[in-house]
Coordinates of C-alpha atoms in Angstrom, one line a residue:
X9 CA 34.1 -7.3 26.7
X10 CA 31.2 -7.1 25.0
X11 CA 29.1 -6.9 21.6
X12 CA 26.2 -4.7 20.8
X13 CA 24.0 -3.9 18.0
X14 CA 25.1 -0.5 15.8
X15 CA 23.7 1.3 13.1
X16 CA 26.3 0.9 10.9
X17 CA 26.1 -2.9 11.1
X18 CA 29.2 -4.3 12.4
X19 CA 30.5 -5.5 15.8
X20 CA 32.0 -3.7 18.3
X21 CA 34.4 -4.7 20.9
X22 CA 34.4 -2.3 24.1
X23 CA 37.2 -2.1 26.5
X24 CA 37.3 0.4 29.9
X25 CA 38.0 3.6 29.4
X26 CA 37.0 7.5 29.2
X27 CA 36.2 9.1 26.3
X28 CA 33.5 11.1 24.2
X29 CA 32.3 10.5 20.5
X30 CA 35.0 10.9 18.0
X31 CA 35.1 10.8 14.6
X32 CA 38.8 10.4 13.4
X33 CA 38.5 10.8 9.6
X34 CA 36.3 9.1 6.9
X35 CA 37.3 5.7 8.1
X36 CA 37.0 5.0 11.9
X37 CA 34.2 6.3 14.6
X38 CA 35.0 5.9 18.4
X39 CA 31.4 5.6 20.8
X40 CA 31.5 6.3 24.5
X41 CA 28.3 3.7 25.5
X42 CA 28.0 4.0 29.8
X43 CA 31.8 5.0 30.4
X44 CA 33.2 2.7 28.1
X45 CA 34.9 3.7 25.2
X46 CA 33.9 1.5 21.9
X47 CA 36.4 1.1 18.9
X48 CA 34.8 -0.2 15.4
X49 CA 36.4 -1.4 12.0
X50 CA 36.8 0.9 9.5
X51 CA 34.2 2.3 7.9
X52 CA 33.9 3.0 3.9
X53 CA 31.0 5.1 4.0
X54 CA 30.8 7.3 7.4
X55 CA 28.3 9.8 5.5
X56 CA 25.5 6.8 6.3
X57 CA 26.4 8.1 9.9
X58 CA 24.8 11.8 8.9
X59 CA 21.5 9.7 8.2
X60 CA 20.9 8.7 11.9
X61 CA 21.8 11.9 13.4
X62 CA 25.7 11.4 13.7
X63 CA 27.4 14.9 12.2
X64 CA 31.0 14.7 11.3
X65 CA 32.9 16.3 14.4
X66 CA 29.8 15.5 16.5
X67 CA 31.3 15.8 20.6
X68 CA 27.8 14.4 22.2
X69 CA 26.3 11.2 22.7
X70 CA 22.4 12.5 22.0
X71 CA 24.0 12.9 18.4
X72 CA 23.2 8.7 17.8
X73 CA 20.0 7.8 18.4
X74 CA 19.9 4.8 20.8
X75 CA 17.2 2.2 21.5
X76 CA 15.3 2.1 24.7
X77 CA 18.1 -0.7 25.8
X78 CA 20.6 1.3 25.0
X79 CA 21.9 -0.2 22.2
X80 CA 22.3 1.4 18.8
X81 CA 19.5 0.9 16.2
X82 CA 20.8 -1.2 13.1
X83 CA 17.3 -0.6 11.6
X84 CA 18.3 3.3 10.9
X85 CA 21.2 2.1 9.1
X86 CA 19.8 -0.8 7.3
X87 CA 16.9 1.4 6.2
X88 CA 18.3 4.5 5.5
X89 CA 15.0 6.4 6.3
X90 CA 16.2 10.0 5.3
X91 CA 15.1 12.6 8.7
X92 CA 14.4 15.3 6.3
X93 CA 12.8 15.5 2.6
X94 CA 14.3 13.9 0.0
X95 CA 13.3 15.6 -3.7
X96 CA 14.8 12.3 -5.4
X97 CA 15.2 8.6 -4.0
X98 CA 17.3 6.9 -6.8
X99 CA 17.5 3.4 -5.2
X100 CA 13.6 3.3 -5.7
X101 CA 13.1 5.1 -9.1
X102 CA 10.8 8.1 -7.3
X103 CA 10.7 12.1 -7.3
X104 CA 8.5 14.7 -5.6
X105 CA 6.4 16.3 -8.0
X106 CA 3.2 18.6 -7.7
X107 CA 5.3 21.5 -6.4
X108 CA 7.3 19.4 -3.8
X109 CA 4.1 17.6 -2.1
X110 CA 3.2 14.7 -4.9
X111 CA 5.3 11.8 -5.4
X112 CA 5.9 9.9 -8.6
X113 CA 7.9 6.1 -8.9
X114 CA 8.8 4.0 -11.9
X115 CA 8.3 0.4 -11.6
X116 CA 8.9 -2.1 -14.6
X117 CA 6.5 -4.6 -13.9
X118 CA 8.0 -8.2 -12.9
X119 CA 6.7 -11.7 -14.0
X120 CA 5.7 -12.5 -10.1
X121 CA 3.0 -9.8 -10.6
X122 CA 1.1 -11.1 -13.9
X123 CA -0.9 -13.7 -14.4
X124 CA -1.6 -16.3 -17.5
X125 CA -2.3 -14.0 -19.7
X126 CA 1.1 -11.7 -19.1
X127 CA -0.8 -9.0 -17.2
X128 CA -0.4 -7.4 -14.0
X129 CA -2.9 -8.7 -11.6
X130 CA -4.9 -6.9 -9.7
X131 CA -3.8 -7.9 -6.5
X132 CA 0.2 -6.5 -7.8
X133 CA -1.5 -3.0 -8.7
X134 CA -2.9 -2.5 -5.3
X135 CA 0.1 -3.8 -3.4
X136 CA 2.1 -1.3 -6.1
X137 CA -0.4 1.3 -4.7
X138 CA 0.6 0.6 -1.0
X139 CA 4.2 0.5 -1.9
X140 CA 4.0 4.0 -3.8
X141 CA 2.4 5.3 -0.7
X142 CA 5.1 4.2 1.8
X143 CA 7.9 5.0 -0.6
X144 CA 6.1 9.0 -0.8
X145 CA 5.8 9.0 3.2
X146 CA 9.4 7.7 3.4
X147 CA 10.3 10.7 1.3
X148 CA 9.1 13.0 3.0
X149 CA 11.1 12.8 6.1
X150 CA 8.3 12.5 8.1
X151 CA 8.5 8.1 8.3
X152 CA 9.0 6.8 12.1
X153 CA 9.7 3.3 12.5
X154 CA 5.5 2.0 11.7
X155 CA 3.5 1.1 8.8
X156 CA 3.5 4.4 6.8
X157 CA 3.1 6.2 10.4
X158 CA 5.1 9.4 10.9
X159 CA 6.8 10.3 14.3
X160 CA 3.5 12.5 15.7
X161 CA 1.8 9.1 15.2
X162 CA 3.9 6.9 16.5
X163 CA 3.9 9.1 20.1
X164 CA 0.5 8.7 19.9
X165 CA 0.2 5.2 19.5
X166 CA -1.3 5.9 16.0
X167 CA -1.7 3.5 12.8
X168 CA -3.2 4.0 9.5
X169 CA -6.2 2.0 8.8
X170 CA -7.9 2.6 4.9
X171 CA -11.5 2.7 5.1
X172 CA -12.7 2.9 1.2
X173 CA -10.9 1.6 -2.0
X174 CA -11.9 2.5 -5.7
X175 CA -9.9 1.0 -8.1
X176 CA -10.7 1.9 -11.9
X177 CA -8.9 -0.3 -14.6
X178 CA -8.5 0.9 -18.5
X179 CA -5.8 -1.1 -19.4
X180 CA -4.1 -3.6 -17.8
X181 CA 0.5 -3.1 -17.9
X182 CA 1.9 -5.9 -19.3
X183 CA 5.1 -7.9 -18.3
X184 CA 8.2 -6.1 -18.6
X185 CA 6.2 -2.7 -19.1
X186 CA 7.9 0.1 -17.6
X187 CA 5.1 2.2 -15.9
X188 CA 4.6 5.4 -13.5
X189 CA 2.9 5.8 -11.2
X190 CA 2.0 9.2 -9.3
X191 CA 0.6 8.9 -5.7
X192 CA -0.8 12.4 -3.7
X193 CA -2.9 12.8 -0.8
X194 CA -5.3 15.4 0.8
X195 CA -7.9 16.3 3.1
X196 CA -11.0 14.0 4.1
X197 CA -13.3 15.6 6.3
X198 CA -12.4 16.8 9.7
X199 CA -10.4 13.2 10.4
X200 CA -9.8 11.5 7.3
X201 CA -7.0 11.4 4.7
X202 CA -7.9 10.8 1.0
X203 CA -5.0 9.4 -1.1
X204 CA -5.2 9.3 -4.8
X205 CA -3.0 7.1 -7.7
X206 CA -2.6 7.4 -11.2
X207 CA -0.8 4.9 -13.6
X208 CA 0.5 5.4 -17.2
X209 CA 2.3 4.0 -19.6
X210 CA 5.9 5.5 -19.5
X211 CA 6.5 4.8 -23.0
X212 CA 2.7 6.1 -24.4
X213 CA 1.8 8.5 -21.6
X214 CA -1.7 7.0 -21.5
X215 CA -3.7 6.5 -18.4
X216 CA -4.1 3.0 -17.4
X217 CA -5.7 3.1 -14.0
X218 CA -6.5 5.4 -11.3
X219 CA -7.6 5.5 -7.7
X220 CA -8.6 6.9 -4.8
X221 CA -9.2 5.7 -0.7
X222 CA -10.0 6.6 2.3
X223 CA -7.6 6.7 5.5
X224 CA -8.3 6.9 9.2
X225 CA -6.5 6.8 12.2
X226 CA -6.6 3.9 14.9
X227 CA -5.2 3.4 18.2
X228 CA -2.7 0.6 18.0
X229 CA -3.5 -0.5 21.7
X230 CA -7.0 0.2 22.2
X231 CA -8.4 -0.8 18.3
X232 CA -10.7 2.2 18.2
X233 CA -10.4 4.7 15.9
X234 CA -8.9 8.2 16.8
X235 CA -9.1 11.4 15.7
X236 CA -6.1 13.1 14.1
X237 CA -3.7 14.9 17.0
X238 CA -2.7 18.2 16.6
X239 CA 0.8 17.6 16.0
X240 CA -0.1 14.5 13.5
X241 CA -2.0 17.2 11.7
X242 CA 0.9 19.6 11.2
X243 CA 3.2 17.2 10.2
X244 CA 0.8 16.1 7.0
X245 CA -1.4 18.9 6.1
X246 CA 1.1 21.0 4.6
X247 CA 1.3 18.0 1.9
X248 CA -2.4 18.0 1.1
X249 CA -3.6 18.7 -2.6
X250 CA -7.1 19.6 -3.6
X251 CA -6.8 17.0 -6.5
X252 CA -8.8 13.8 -7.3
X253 CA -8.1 10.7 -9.2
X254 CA -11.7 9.6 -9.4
X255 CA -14.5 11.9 -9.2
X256 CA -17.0 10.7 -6.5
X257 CA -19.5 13.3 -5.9
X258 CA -21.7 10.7 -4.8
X259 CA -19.9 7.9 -3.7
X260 CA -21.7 4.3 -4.8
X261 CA -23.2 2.5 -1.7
X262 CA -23.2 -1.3 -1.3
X263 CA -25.8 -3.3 -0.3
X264 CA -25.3 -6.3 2.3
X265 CA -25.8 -9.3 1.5
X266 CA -27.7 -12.2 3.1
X267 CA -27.3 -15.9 3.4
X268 CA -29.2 -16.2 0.1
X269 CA -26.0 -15.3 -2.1
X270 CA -25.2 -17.2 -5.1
X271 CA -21.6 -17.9 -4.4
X272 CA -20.4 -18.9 -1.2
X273 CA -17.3 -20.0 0.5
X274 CA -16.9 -20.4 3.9
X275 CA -14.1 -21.8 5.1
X276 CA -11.4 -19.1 4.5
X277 CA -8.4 -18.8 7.2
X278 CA -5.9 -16.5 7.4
X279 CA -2.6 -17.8 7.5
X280 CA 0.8 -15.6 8.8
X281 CA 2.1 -14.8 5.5
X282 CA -1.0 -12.8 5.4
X283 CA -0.5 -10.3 7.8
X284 CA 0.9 -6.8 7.5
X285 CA 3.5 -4.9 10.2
X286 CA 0.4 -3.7 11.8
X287 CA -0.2 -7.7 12.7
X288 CA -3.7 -7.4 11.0
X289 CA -4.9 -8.9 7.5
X290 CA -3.3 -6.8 4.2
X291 CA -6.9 -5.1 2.7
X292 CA -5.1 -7.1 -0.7
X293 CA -5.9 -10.4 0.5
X294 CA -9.4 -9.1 1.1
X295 CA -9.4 -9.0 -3.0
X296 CA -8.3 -12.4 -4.0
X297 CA -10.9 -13.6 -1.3
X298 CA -13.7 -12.2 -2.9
X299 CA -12.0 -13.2 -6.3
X300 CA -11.9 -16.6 -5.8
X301 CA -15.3 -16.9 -5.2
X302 CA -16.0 -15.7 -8.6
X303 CA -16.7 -18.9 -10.8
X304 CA -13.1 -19.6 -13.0
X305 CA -15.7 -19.6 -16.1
X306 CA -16.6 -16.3 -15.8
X307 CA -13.0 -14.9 -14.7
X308 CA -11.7 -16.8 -17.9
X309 CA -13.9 -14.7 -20.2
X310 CA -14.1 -10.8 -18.4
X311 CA -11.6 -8.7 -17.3
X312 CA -12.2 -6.3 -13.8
X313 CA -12.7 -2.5 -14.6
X314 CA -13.3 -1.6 -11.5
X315 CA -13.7 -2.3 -7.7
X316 CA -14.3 -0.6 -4.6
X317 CA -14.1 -1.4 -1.3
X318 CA -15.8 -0.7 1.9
X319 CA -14.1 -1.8 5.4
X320 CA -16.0 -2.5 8.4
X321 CA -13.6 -4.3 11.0
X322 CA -9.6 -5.4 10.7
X323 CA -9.1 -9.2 10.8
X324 CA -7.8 -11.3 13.2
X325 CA -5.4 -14.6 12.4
X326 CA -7.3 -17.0 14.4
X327 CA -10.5 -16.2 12.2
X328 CA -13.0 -18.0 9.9
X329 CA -14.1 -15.6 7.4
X330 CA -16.6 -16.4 4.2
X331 CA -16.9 -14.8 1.5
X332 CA -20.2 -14.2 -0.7
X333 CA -21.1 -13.1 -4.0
X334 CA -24.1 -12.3 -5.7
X335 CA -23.7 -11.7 -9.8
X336 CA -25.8 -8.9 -11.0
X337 CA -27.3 -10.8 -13.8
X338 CA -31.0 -9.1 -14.4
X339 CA -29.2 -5.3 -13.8
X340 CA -28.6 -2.6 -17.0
X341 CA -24.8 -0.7 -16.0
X342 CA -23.4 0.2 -19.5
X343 CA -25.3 2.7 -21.9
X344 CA -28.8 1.2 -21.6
X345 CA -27.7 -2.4 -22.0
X346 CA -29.4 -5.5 -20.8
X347 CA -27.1 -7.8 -19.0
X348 CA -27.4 -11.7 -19.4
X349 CA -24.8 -13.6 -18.5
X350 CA -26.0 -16.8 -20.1
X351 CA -25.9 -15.5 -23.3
X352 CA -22.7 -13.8 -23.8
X353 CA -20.1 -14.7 -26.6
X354 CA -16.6 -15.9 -25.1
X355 CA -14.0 -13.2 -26.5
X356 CA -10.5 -13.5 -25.7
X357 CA -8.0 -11.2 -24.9
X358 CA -4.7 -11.2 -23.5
X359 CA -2.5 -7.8 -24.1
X360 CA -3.5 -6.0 -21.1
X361 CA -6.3 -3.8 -23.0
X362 CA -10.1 -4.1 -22.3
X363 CA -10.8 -2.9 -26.0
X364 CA -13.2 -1.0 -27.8
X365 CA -16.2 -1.6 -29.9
X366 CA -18.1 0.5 -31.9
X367 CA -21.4 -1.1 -30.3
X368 CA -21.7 -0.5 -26.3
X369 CA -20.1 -2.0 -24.2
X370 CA -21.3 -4.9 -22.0
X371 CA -21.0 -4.7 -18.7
X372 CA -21.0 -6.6 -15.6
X373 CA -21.3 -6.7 -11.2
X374 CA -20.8 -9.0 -8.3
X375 CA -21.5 -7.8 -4.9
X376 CA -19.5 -8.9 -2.5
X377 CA -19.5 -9.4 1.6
X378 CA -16.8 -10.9 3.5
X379 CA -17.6 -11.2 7.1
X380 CA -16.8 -13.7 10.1
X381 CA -19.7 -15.7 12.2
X382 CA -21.1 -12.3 13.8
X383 CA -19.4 -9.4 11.9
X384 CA -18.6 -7.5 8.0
X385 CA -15.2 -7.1 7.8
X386 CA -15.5 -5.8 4.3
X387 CA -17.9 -4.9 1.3
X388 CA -17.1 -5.0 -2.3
X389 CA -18.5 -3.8 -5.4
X390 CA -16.9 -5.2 -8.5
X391 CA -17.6 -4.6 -12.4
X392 CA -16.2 -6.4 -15.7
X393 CA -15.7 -5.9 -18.9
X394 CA -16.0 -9.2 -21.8
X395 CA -12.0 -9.8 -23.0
X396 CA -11.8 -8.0 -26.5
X397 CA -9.9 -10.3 -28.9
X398 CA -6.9 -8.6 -29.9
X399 CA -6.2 -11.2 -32.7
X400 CA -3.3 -12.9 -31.2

């Protein structure tokens, strides 16, 4: 006797004897595994079978999709990853939309993703960003078993690596804002993907942030990129939209910086908790790296507006990275104006709006560099706005 792993998550007990796959009514499912017929518990919901390929009636054991061990996989059950397209996913608030290619989620934004002043962070948009971008592929019917990575990819040995970011901030969602956000994707040259985000206020309508990055294709084994397969290709081009988020005719270029930065901190580590499935550094905890260099002053009194991002290299766990920054004190950005740091009024905010002013408005840039002893690992170009007091 025996007990194995199944996809519909409970033991099993086997005893010798011949049979095929039955399925006796809604309740009870008998498995023939290597001659030996398998007897399970009763089972409420037997329609979570149909998810992993096991059809009501079904006679054949290449009906159940088995491990390479032979076992069962309880991942397909836990999961639920849907084979085909889904149109609605009700467990994570989302819909396809754009014609059946776009995908749009609802999110009410928790009180682990604000900071002090009751605002989502801007770490908690981009991870909502990631999420929203899994959650479309997972939709889709196209999701394997990797890191966003459909099945073409995964035969292939293919992961998804982002290789630009922008990010453009209006207003900022505030705690226990219910918000939506609408995620697309589309071509990027002859081997890139671009994939595009939007987020609005459900209740107003109005556009609090957008944007747009850059995807490439890397060779989980090897670490070098790869062009897109054949196959890959027709499995996601037939979701491609000629659509932009942020228009970047001319996409901003970032100088590197040297040892001569203003703000340095060198003695950053990754730790475990920072690593995504793909066993490499999440391109989020890039941000709050180059954040946290940023004096606390200056963070106190301006809010981000916008960032983007330019990756050179994945990080490693056993690495020492630093971070640099260089304020862009003596530069003119917004409408003409002189920037001085030094001589700015402290304005507070704290309702998730940047603000308006009938004068222009101020505006301010770091660039960033975060690289290890030898190499970049990533680029960054950020801009602030002052805090507009809102009169609380």
């Amino acid at each position: 006797m025996f007990t194995f792993s199944c996809p519909i998550s409970f033991s099993i007990t086997c005893s010798s004897s011949n049979g095929n796959i039955q399925n006796h009514g809604d309740y009870r499912v008998n498995i023939n595994v290597n001659g030996s017929s398998c007897t399970g518990r009763p089972i409420k919901h037997h329609t979570l079978l149909n998810e992993v390929g096991v059809k009501e009636g079904s006679t054949s054991l290449s009906a159940i999709q088995f491990l390479e061990n032979g076992h069962i996989s309880e991942e397909k059950i836990r999961q639920r990853i849907p084979r085909q397209k889904l149109l609605v996913d009700p467990y994570r608030q989302g819909l396809i939309t754009e014609r059946g290619v776009g995908y749009r989620q609802t999110v009410v934004v928790r009180s682990y993703e604000v900071g002090p002043d009751k605002t989502a962070t801007l770490e908690s948009l981009l991870n909502l960003f990631q999420e929203t971008a899994l959650n479309h592929v997972w939709m889709s019917g196209l999701l394997s078993n990797g890191f966003g990575a459909t099945h073409g990819m995964m035969r292939n040995n293919l992961i998804w690596v982002v290789s630009r970011m922008h990010v453009q901030v209006d207003h900022y969602p505030i705690w226990g804002e219910v918000i939506e956000i609408d995620t697309w994707v589309g071509a990027s040259g002859k081997n890139g993907m671009r994939r595009d985000w939007v987020i609005r206020s459900q209740a107003t309508g109005s556009t609090y942030a957008r944007a747009t990055s850059t995807w490439v294709m890397m060779n989980e084994q090897t670490r070098r990129l790869s062009k897109i397969p054949d196959e890959v290709r027709d499995e996601i081009s037939p979701w491609f939209i000629q659509k932009q988020a942020i228009n970047e005719a001319v996409p901003d270029k970032i100088v590197k910086l040297d040892d001569k930065a203003k703000h340095v901190n060198s003695d950053l580590k990754p730790k475990r908790s920072d690593l995504d499935m793909n066993q490499h550094v999440n391109n989020v905890k890039y941000v709050r790296w180059m954040l946290e260099t940023i004096p606390d002053k200056f963070l106190e009194r301006h809010q981000l507006s916008s960032i983007i991002l330019e990756y050179r290299r994945e990080c490693g766990s056993s690495e020492v990275v630093q971070s640099l920054c260089q304020p862009d004190e003596d530069e003119s950005f917004a409408n003409g104006v002189q920037q001085n740091l030094l001589t700015n009024k402290v304005l507070v905010g704290g309702n998730g709006r940047l603000g308006s002013l009938d004068i222009n408005v101020l505006t301010y840039g770091y660039t960033h560099l975060l690289q290890t002893q030898n190499e970049e690992i990533v680029r960054g170009r950020t801009r602030w706005n002052r805090k507009i007091c809102t009169g609380l």
